[in-house]
Amino acid sequence: MKTPFPTAARIVVIGGGVIGTSIAFHLAKAGEKDVVLLEKAQMTDGATWHAAGLVGQFRSHQNLTALMRDSVAVFDNLEAETGQAPGWRKVGSIRLAASHDRWKELLRSHTAALGTGVELQQLAPSEARNMFPLMEISDLVGALYMPTDGHIDPYSLTQAFAKGFRMHGGRIIEGARVTDLPRDGKRITHVVTDHGTIATECVVNAAGLWARQVGRLAGVEIPAGVVEHQYLVTEKTDDISDGIPALRDPDGNFYVKPEPGALAIGGWERQTKPCFAQDGLPWNIERHLFDANMDRLEEIFEPAARRIPILNELGLRTVVNGPIPISPDGEPIMGLVPGIDNFYAACGFTSGIAASGGAGKAMANWIVEGDPGLDLWPFDIRRFGALQSGHAFLHDRAVESYSKYYAIPWPGDEMQSARGVRRSPLYSTLNEAGAVFGSKFGWERANWFAPSGNSPPSRDSFDRDHEIETIGREHRAAREGVVLIDQSSFTKFEISGPDAERFMQYLCVANVGGNPGSAAYTQLCNARGGIEADVTVVRRTENCYWLITGSGFGVRDRHWIESNLAEFDAEVRINDISNAYGVINLAGPLARQVLEIATDDDISHEGQPFMTAKDIRIGYAPAVAFRITYIGELGWELYIPIEYVSYVYERLKEAGREFDITDIGYKAIDSLRVEKRYLAWGADITPDYNPFEAGLQFVIDWRKGDFLGSEALAQIKQSGVAQKLVCLALDDPLAVYGGEAILVDNQPVAHATSGNFGYSVAKSLVLGYLPVEHLDSTEFEVEAFGERCTARLINGAAFDPKRAKILC
């Protein structure tokens, strides 16, 4: 007898590909008994069935690597758990370097792996050929080998997840397409399908190629695009032995997946074809493949045939040109969708097969426990906003992200598509002054300025020697004179209402209950004490606060604030005022002398102490002068109504002419802040770290009563921590960027979270979390790009540790 269509389910997962089935499996394993998975056609239809199935674990971010390693752990145990073989072959993988630049990239990866405990081995070209005898190695510089990588059969893997889901009581319904996701306010109440309607408490969008359309059914835009991806499969031959590792040749822009007696060759050509219109893919092309594009295929095949000469002798068995999902930055999209309290996204997986096990585990944890179990900010849907979700932006960025999949990730590399979208009033002025712009959340921001006023392209290099005349010059100008920085891209929230103070005191670890004009640097922590946001707060009036956060954190931080407000009985309004005010940072030891010329207001140390804000006039224009610093110098962030920004800039320029006032960019800011041990959220601090580990416990005000995370932080204060963030100064000027291995007695004990050159102290500096048992060590080493040098532990900041330059 046919089982009737369900009328209710606690959780509904939409999508029967490898991601959806993995999420459902892990939800059921976690004890969720009322889960339904809906697939509009048949299991694996969409992108899963034609995926190549490569499994590579190492990524640029520690937690992303952890997610991929979780996948491998799931694959290792899946057959024993479900009785269904997933077709997992742990044959390892080799990544080649055919240029010295690529070898430096691989050495950087090897160093990062060393610092995080990942097994990644260096190989000489001959050693790589011993493992993969088919390849030509005369031009190779070296290779890396990861023994726990491999490849897996996407169909078998999906069926194993599905079987495990059913074993735990889950239900899969094929042939049921979702047609509507009606909402009551900020919650989806039902999942409407062409077979019936299901009342639900939680919905997961794992719809793959159709995730964008499914999002629209709920009234939200999800930035998940679709592009064509090709690979070919050769004829079989006895010359291809079983068990050879997977191969990636990023300089040739191709990968090789071994198959029984054959090879699958794919790659990331420079100009793929978007295959989604404004309305997305048609619903009814579940197993659609496009015609082979031989011009694009040639771009992959020619370098592959040079590397693997046997390809010239083998015929093609098939060419697969299918749609794959991709986000604007090429990384997956995961997490609770802002604006809807019970709608989760797990889509945009370009490497969905490799990520499926870890992603399913993380998403299940997110849904059941409220967080993924580790910080996944680089995958978090909240890194995108309305701009990135637009069709044209997504179209252009998806193609560029695809083309850069194997590109060398040069420090400071910038996307070139979809540029010039958000501009401060100073954009043209700074452009004429030689600004070299980068892009952050759509904003054009000056990275640095060409000394001559011309703007040559940034040099592709892992070294820093070429930065002396740009970043170094701007750094010294901030330390020795006076500088201007356009920081109009800051995200600015106005939080107001009769209960604003009570809510803000609950949200922040610092005391923000001072008089109007007071300000505080503070963290917003979760119930475990992890740092969810790193912000500054200004009390404008009794019932009004400004909360300032980074350019790219607005969606995430607002979501965090509103989520807590929903559970807090308070009359509070949140208004995004980012586009109403520009920001000019005036900083440096001569900053007060410049500002005194430009304003008649008292901005002396007595008239305006550090960490206060006051309304002043600069010339004729109103501004909020907030005395604060992120570079370790006397300075003000000037918040100016947008129509006055250009005038105020010109007035400050004129006032500072006799002091050789200098425009500087964000690259110098990073150098300056590392010298001062000022931390960056997303790198040095995340929800994985608490204020005691980060050395930020001084911010916490225990006298103000209960606040979010206070109970957990009190326990941490009492029990202590296992690691603390420190600064190390290298004895040799190695180029450091974060990710470097930190060693004690020749053993890796940590990795750097940030790194830069401190021009004031003439040292390369890294920040990182040391296990407390090593804090008394006297000899450290730091490895960068395969080179090691000794390093010295810095107590406090490397520059001006007593803050004398700030408090003057």
PDB file of N, CA, C and O in Angstrom, residues 142-193:
ATOM      1  N   GLY A 142      58.457  20.857  -8.475  1.00  0.00           N
ATOM      2  CA  GLY A 142      58.172  20.026  -7.311  1.00  0.00           C
ATOM      3  C   GLY A 142      56.707  19.665  -7.276  1.00  0.00           C
ATOM      4  O   GLY A 142      55.943  19.974  -8.202  1.00  0.00           O
ATOM      5  N   ALA A 143      56.299  19.007  -6.192  1.00  0.00           N
ATOM      6  CA  ALA A 143      54.911  18.586  -6.049  1.00  0.00           C
ATOM      7  C   ALA A 143      54.589  18.403  -4.573  1.00  0.00           C
ATOM      8  O   ALA A 143      55.485  18.263  -3.731  1.00  0.00           O
ATOM      9  N   LEU A 144      53.306  18.406  -4.274  1.00  0.00           N
ATOM     10  CA  LEU A 144      52.812  18.069  -2.946  1.00  0.00           C
ATOM     11  C   LEU A 144      51.927  16.838  -3.054  1.00  0.00           C
ATOM     12  O   LEU A 144      51.187  16.675  -4.028  1.00  0.00           O
ATOM     13  N   TYR A 145      51.988  16.014  -2.019  1.00  0.00           N
ATOM     14  CA  TYR A 145      51.197  14.779  -1.996  1.00  0.00           C
ATOM     15  C   TYR A 145      50.391  14.721  -0.712  1.00  0.00           C
ATOM     16  O   TYR A 145      50.933  14.913   0.388  1.00  0.00           O
ATOM     17  N   MET A 146      49.099  14.492  -0.842  1.00  0.00           N
ATOM     18  CA  MET A 146      48.233  14.316   0.322  1.00  0.00           C
ATOM     19  C   MET A 146      47.699  12.892   0.289  1.00  0.00           C
ATOM     20  O   MET A 146      46.845  12.555  -0.533  1.00  0.00           O
ATOM     21  N   PRO A 147      48.203  12.042   1.174  1.00  0.00           N
ATOM     22  CA  PRO A 147      47.875  10.615   1.074  1.00  0.00           C
ATOM     23  C   PRO A 147      46.433  10.276   1.387  1.00  0.00           C
ATOM     24  O   PRO A 147      45.951   9.212   0.973  1.00  0.00           O
ATOM     25  N   THR A 148      45.710  11.143   2.097  1.00  0.00           N
ATOM     26  CA  THR A 148      44.341  10.798   2.479  1.00  0.00           C
ATOM     27  C   THR A 148      43.296  11.358   1.527  1.00  0.00           C
ATOM     28  O   THR A 148      42.091  11.217   1.772  1.00  0.00           O
ATOM     29  N   ASP A 149      43.710  11.992   0.429  1.00  0.00           N
ATOM     30  CA  ASP A 149      42.780  12.398  -0.624  1.00  0.00           C
ATOM     31  C   ASP A 149      42.398  11.184  -1.469  1.00  0.00           C
ATOM     32  O   ASP A 149      42.867  10.075  -1.242  1.00  0.00           O
ATOM     33  N   GLY A 150      41.572  11.438  -2.462  1.00  0.00           N
ATOM     34  CA  GLY A 150      41.207  10.351  -3.362  1.00  0.00           C
ATOM     35  C   GLY A 150      40.067  10.742  -4.274  1.00  0.00           C
ATOM     36  O   GLY A 150      39.925  11.899  -4.663  1.00  0.00           O
ATOM     37  N   HIS A 151      39.223   9.762  -4.599  1.00  0.00           N
ATOM     38  CA  HIS A 151      38.040  10.035  -5.414  1.00  0.00           C
ATOM     39  C   HIS A 151      36.932   9.077  -5.004  1.00  0.00           C
ATOM     40  O   HIS A 151      37.179   8.028  -4.393  1.00  0.00           O
ATOM     41  N   ILE A 152      35.722   9.458  -5.319  1.00  0.00           N
ATOM     42  CA  ILE A 152      34.558   8.702  -4.857  1.00  0.00           C
ATOM     43  C   ILE A 152      33.485   8.735  -5.946  1.00  0.00           C
ATOM     44  O   ILE A 152      33.452   9.661  -6.761  1.00  0.00           O
ATOM     45  N   ASP A 153      32.642   7.721  -5.962  1.00  0.00           N
ATOM     46  CA  ASP A 153      31.575   7.657  -6.954  1.00  0.00           C
ATOM     47  C   ASP A 153      30.372   8.460  -6.462  1.00  0.00           C
ATOM     48  O   ASP A 153      29.767   8.108  -5.437  1.00  0.00           O
ATOM     49  N   PRO A 154      30.011   9.541  -7.131  1.00  0.00           N
ATOM     50  CA  PRO A 154      28.934  10.405  -6.624  1.00  0.00           C
ATOM     51  C   PRO A 154      27.593   9.690  -6.464  1.00  0.00           C
ATOM     52  O   PRO A 154      26.874   9.934  -5.487  1.00  0.00           O
ATOM     53  N   TYR A 155      27.262   8.832  -7.411  1.00  0.00           N
ATOM     54  CA  TYR A 155      25.984   8.122  -7.322  1.00  0.00           C
ATOM     55  C   TYR A 155      25.966   7.207  -6.107  1.00  0.00           C
ATOM     56  O   TYR A 155      25.017   7.231  -5.306  1.00  0.00           O
ATOM     57  N   SER A 156      27.002   6.408  -5.933  1.00  0.00           N
ATOM     58  CA  SER A 156      27.052   5.468  -4.805  1.00  0.00           C
ATOM     59  C   SER A 156      27.092   6.204  -3.479  1.00  0.00           C
ATOM     60  O   SER A 156      26.478   5.771  -2.496  1.00  0.00           O
ATOM     61  N   LEU A 157      27.812   7.328  -3.432  1.00  0.00           N
ATOM     62  CA  LEU A 157      27.894   8.116  -2.197  1.00  0.00           C
ATOM     63  C   LEU A 157      26.517   8.645  -1.812  1.00  0.00           C
ATOM     64  O   LEU A 157      26.096   8.546  -0.648  1.00  0.00           O
ATOM     65  N   THR A 158      25.797   9.193  -2.776  1.00  0.00           N
ATOM     66  CA  THR A 158      24.464   9.716  -2.499  1.00  0.00           C
ATOM     67  C   THR A 158      23.531   8.621  -2.017  1.00  0.00           C
ATOM     68  O   THR A 158      22.748   8.803  -1.072  1.00  0.00           O
ATOM     69  N   GLN A 159      23.602   7.464  -2.676  1.00  0.00           N
ATOM     70  CA  GLN A 159      22.736   6.350  -2.277  1.00  0.00           C
ATOM     71  C   GLN A 159      23.089   5.860  -0.872  1.00  0.00           C
ATOM     72  O   GLN A 159      22.208   5.443  -0.105  1.00  0.00           O
ATOM     73  N   ALA A 160      24.354   5.922  -0.506  1.00  0.00           N
ATOM     74  CA  ALA A 160      24.757   5.517   0.848  1.00  0.00           C
ATOM     75  C   ALA A 160      24.192   6.483   1.882  1.00  0.00           C
ATOM     76  O   ALA A 160      23.679   6.063   2.932  1.00  0.00           O
ATOM     77  N   PHE A 161      24.280   7.794   1.600  1.00  0.00           N
ATOM     78  CA  PHE A 161      23.679   8.770   2.516  1.00  0.00           C
ATOM     79  C   PHE A 161      22.171   8.528   2.633  1.00  0.00           C
ATOM     80  O   PHE A 161      21.593   8.570   3.729  1.00  0.00           O
ATOM     81  N   ALA A 162      21.528   8.280   1.481  1.00  0.00           N
ATOM     82  CA  ALA A 162      20.081   8.070   1.480  1.00  0.00           C
ATOM     83  C   ALA A 162      19.702   6.825   2.278  1.00  0.00           C
ATOM     84  O   ALA A 162      18.733   6.833   3.054  1.00  0.00           O
ATOM     85  N   LYS A 163      20.461   5.758   2.103  1.00  0.00           N
ATOM     86  CA  LYS A 163      20.171   4.528   2.843  1.00  0.00           C
ATOM     87  C   LYS A 163      20.343   4.758   4.345  1.00  0.00           C
ATOM     88  O   LYS A 163      19.508   4.325   5.156  1.00  0.00           O
ATOM     89  N   GLY A 164      21.419   5.436   4.716  1.00  0.00           N
ATOM     90  CA  GLY A 164      21.630   5.727   6.130  1.00  0.00           C
ATOM     91  C   GLY A 164      20.530   6.588   6.708  1.00  0.00           C
ATOM     92  O   GLY A 164      20.092   6.397   7.851  1.00  0.00           O
ATOM     93  N   PHE A 165      20.044   7.539   5.929  1.00  0.00           N
ATOM     94  CA  PHE A 165      18.938   8.402   6.358  1.00  0.00           C
ATOM     95  C   PHE A 165      17.682   7.569   6.620  1.00  0.00           C
ATOM     96  O   PHE A 165      17.025   7.703   7.659  1.00  0.00           O
ATOM     97  N   ARG A 166      17.369   6.698   5.683  1.00  0.00           N
ATOM     98  CA  ARG A 166      16.189   5.850   5.862  1.00  0.00           C
ATOM     99  C   ARG A 166      16.349   4.919   7.063  1.00  0.00           C
ATOM    100  O   ARG A 166      15.384   4.671   7.808  1.00  0.00           O
ATOM    101  N   MET A 167      17.567   4.396   7.259  1.00  0.00           N
ATOM    102  CA  MET A 167      17.807   3.493   8.393  1.00  0.00           C
ATOM    103  C   MET A 167      17.505   4.165   9.728  1.00  0.00           C
ATOM    104  O   MET A 167      17.099   3.510  10.692  1.00  0.00           O
ATOM    105  N   HIS A 168      17.705   5.486   9.771  1.00  0.00           N
ATOM    106  CA  HIS A 168      17.456   6.231  11.009  1.00  0.00           C
ATOM    107  C   HIS A 168      16.042   6.799  11.063  1.00  0.00           C
ATOM    108  O   HIS A 168      15.745   7.646  11.912  1.00  0.00           O
ATOM    109  N   GLY A 169      15.178   6.374  10.153  1.00  0.00           N
ATOM    110  CA  GLY A 169      13.783   6.780  10.218  1.00  0.00           C
ATOM    111  C   GLY A 169      13.389   7.903   9.300  1.00  0.00           C
ATOM    112  O   GLY A 169      12.237   8.377   9.350  1.00  0.00           O
ATOM    113  N   GLY A 170      14.300   8.389   8.456  1.00  0.00           N
ATOM    114  CA  GLY A 170      13.963   9.471   7.551  1.00  0.00           C
ATOM    115  C   GLY A 170      13.157   9.001   6.361  1.00  0.00           C
ATOM    116  O   GLY A 170      13.154   7.825   6.008  1.00  0.00           O
ATOM    117  N   ARG A 171      12.493   9.924   5.713  1.00  0.00           N
ATOM    118  CA  ARG A 171      11.665   9.604   4.554  1.00  0.00           C
ATOM    119  C   ARG A 171      12.082  10.434   3.355  1.00  0.00           C
ATOM    120  O   ARG A 171      12.246  11.666   3.463  1.00  0.00           O
ATOM    121  N   ILE A 172      12.265   9.780   2.218  1.00  0.00           N
ATOM    122  CA  ILE A 172      12.619  10.433   0.964  1.00  0.00           C
ATOM    123  C   ILE A 172      11.446  10.315   0.008  1.00  0.00           C
ATOM    124  O   ILE A 172      10.913   9.220  -0.206  1.00  0.00           O
ATOM    125  N   ILE A 173      11.062  11.440  -0.579  1.00  0.00           N
ATOM    126  CA  ILE A 173       9.975  11.446  -1.560  1.00  0.00           C
ATOM    127  C   ILE A 173      10.533  11.990  -2.867  1.00  0.00           C
ATOM    128  O   ILE A 173      10.944  13.148  -2.951  1.00  0.00           O
ATOM    129  N   GLU A 174      10.571  11.162  -3.884  1.00  0.00           N
ATOM    130  CA  GLU A 174      11.034  11.569  -5.210  1.00  0.00           C
ATOM    131  C   GLU A 174       9.845  12.008  -6.049  1.00  0.00           C
ATOM    132  O   GLU A 174       8.695  11.634  -5.795  1.00  0.00           O
ATOM    133  N   GLY A 175      10.132  12.823  -7.064  1.00  0.00           N
ATOM    134  CA  GLY A 175       9.079  13.268  -7.975  1.00  0.00           C
ATOM    135  C   GLY A 175       8.141  14.296  -7.386  1.00  0.00           C
ATOM    136  O   GLY A 175       7.013  14.455  -7.865  1.00  0.00           O
ATOM    137  N   ALA A 176       8.587  15.013  -6.354  1.00  0.00           N
ATOM    138  CA  ALA A 176       7.749  16.033  -5.719  1.00  0.00           C
ATOM    139  C   ALA A 176       8.465  17.372  -5.785  1.00  0.00           C
ATOM    140  O   ALA A 176       9.451  17.587  -5.077  1.00  0.00           O
ATOM    141  N   ARG A 177       7.983  18.267  -6.636  1.00  0.00           N
ATOM    142  CA  ARG A 177       8.633  19.564  -6.792  1.00  0.00           C
ATOM    143  C   ARG A 177       7.998  20.593  -5.883  1.00  0.00           C
ATOM    144  O   ARG A 177       6.771  20.707  -5.796  1.00  0.00           O
ATOM    145  N   VAL A 178       8.845  21.357  -5.204  1.00  0.00           N
ATOM    146  CA  VAL A 178       8.379  22.445  -4.342  1.00  0.00           C
ATOM    147  C   VAL A 178       7.915  23.598  -5.219  1.00  0.00           C
ATOM    148  O   VAL A 178       8.635  24.037  -6.127  1.00  0.00           O
ATOM    149  N   THR A 179       6.718  24.097  -4.957  1.00  0.00           N
ATOM    150  CA  THR A 179       6.159  25.186  -5.761  1.00  0.00           C
ATOM    151  C   THR A 179       5.955  26.478  -4.976  1.00  0.00           C
ATOM    152  O   THR A 179       5.771  27.537  -5.569  1.00  0.00           O
ATOM    153  N   ASP A 180       5.999  26.396  -3.637  1.00  0.00           N
ATOM    154  CA  ASP A 180       5.821  27.613  -2.841  1.00  0.00           C
ATOM    155  C   ASP A 180       6.339  27.363  -1.431  1.00  0.00           C
ATOM    156  O   ASP A 180       6.325  26.229  -0.930  1.00  0.00           O
ATOM    157  N   LEU A 181       6.815  28.432  -0.807  1.00  0.00           N
ATOM    158  CA  LEU A 181       7.267  28.390   0.582  1.00  0.00           C
ATOM    159  C   LEU A 181       6.610  29.563   1.312  1.00  0.00           C
ATOM    160  O   LEU A 181       7.253  30.588   1.581  1.00  0.00           O
ATOM    161  N   PRO A 182       5.325  29.448   1.618  1.00  0.00           N
ATOM    162  CA  PRO A 182       4.610  30.558   2.262  1.00  0.00           C
ATOM    163  C   PRO A 182       5.170  30.864   3.644  1.00  0.00           C
ATOM    164  O   PRO A 182       5.611  29.974   4.374  1.00  0.00           O
ATOM    165  N   ARG A 183       5.125  32.155   4.008  1.00  0.00           N
ATOM    166  CA  ARG A 183       5.698  32.622   5.265  1.00  0.00           C
ATOM    167  C   ARG A 183       4.652  33.316   6.117  1.00  0.00           C
ATOM    168  O   ARG A 183       3.699  33.901   5.610  1.00  0.00           O
ATOM    169  N   ASP A 184       4.869  33.245   7.401  1.00  0.00           N
ATOM    170  CA  ASP A 184       4.159  34.075   8.368  1.00  0.00           C
ATOM    171  C   ASP A 184       5.221  34.939   9.031  1.00  0.00           C
ATOM    172  O   ASP A 184       5.938  34.503   9.925  1.00  0.00           O
ATOM    173  N   GLY A 185       5.349  36.161   8.544  1.00  0.00           N
ATOM    174  CA  GLY A 185       6.409  37.030   9.038  1.00  0.00           C
ATOM    175  C   GLY A 185       7.776  36.495   8.635  1.00  0.00           C
ATOM    176  O   GLY A 185       8.072  36.335   7.456  1.00  0.00           O
ATOM    177  N   LYS A 186       8.601  36.172   9.619  1.00  0.00           N
ATOM    178  CA  LYS A 186       9.969  35.734   9.356  1.00  0.00           C
ATOM    179  C   LYS A 186      10.128  34.226   9.454  1.00  0.00           C
ATOM    180  O   LYS A 186      11.240  33.724   9.605  1.00  0.00           O
ATOM    181  N   ARG A 187       9.016  33.493   9.328  1.00  0.00           N
ATOM    182  CA  ARG A 187       9.097  32.032   9.388  1.00  0.00           C
ATOM    183  C   ARG A 187       8.323  31.409   8.229  1.00  0.00           C
ATOM    184  O   ARG A 187       7.205  31.835   7.898  1.00  0.00           O
ATOM    185  N   ILE A 188       8.936  30.407   7.602  1.00  0.00           N
ATOM    186  CA  ILE A 188       8.227  29.593   6.626  1.00  0.00           C
ATOM    187  C   ILE A 188       7.321  28.643   7.389  1.00  0.00           C
ATOM    188  O   ILE A 188       7.753  27.968   8.333  1.00  0.00           O
ATOM    189  N   THR A 189       6.067  28.588   6.996  1.00  0.00           N
ATOM    190  CA  THR A 189       5.097  27.754   7.715  1.00  0.00           C
ATOM    191  C   THR A 189       4.813  26.433   7.019  1.00  0.00           C
ATOM    192  O   THR A 189       4.513  25.433   7.669  1.00  0.00           O
ATOM    193  N   HIS A 190       4.912  26.436   5.674  1.00  0.00           N
ATOM    194  CA  HIS A 190       4.570  25.237   4.909  1.00  0.00           C
ATOM    195  C   HIS A 190       5.503  25.098   3.714  1.00  0.00           C
ATOM    196  O   HIS A 190       6.056  26.087   3.213  1.00  0.00           O
ATOM    197  N   VAL A 191       5.661  23.882   3.281  1.00  0.00           N
ATOM    198  CA  VAL A 191       6.322  23.585   2.017  1.00  0.00           C
ATOM    199  C   VAL A 191       5.247  23.055   1.077  1.00  0.00           C
ATOM    200  O   VAL A 191       4.691  21.962   1.301  1.00  0.00           O
ATOM    201  N   VAL A 192       4.935  23.832   0.063  1.00  0.00           N
ATOM    202  CA  VAL A 192       3.904  23.450  -0.894  1.00  0.00           C
ATOM    203  C   VAL A 192       4.564  22.755  -2.074  1.00  0.00           C
ATOM    204  O   VAL A 192       5.532  23.274  -2.653  1.00  0.00           O
ATOM    205  N   THR A 193       4.068  21.586  -2.439  1.00  0.00           N
ATOM    206  CA  THR A 193       4.605  20.832  -3.567  1.00  0.00           C
ATOM    207  C   THR A 193       3.486  20.518  -4.547  1.00  0.00           C
ATOM    208  O   THR A 193       2.303  20.753  -4.273  1.00  0.00           O
TER     209      THR A 193
END
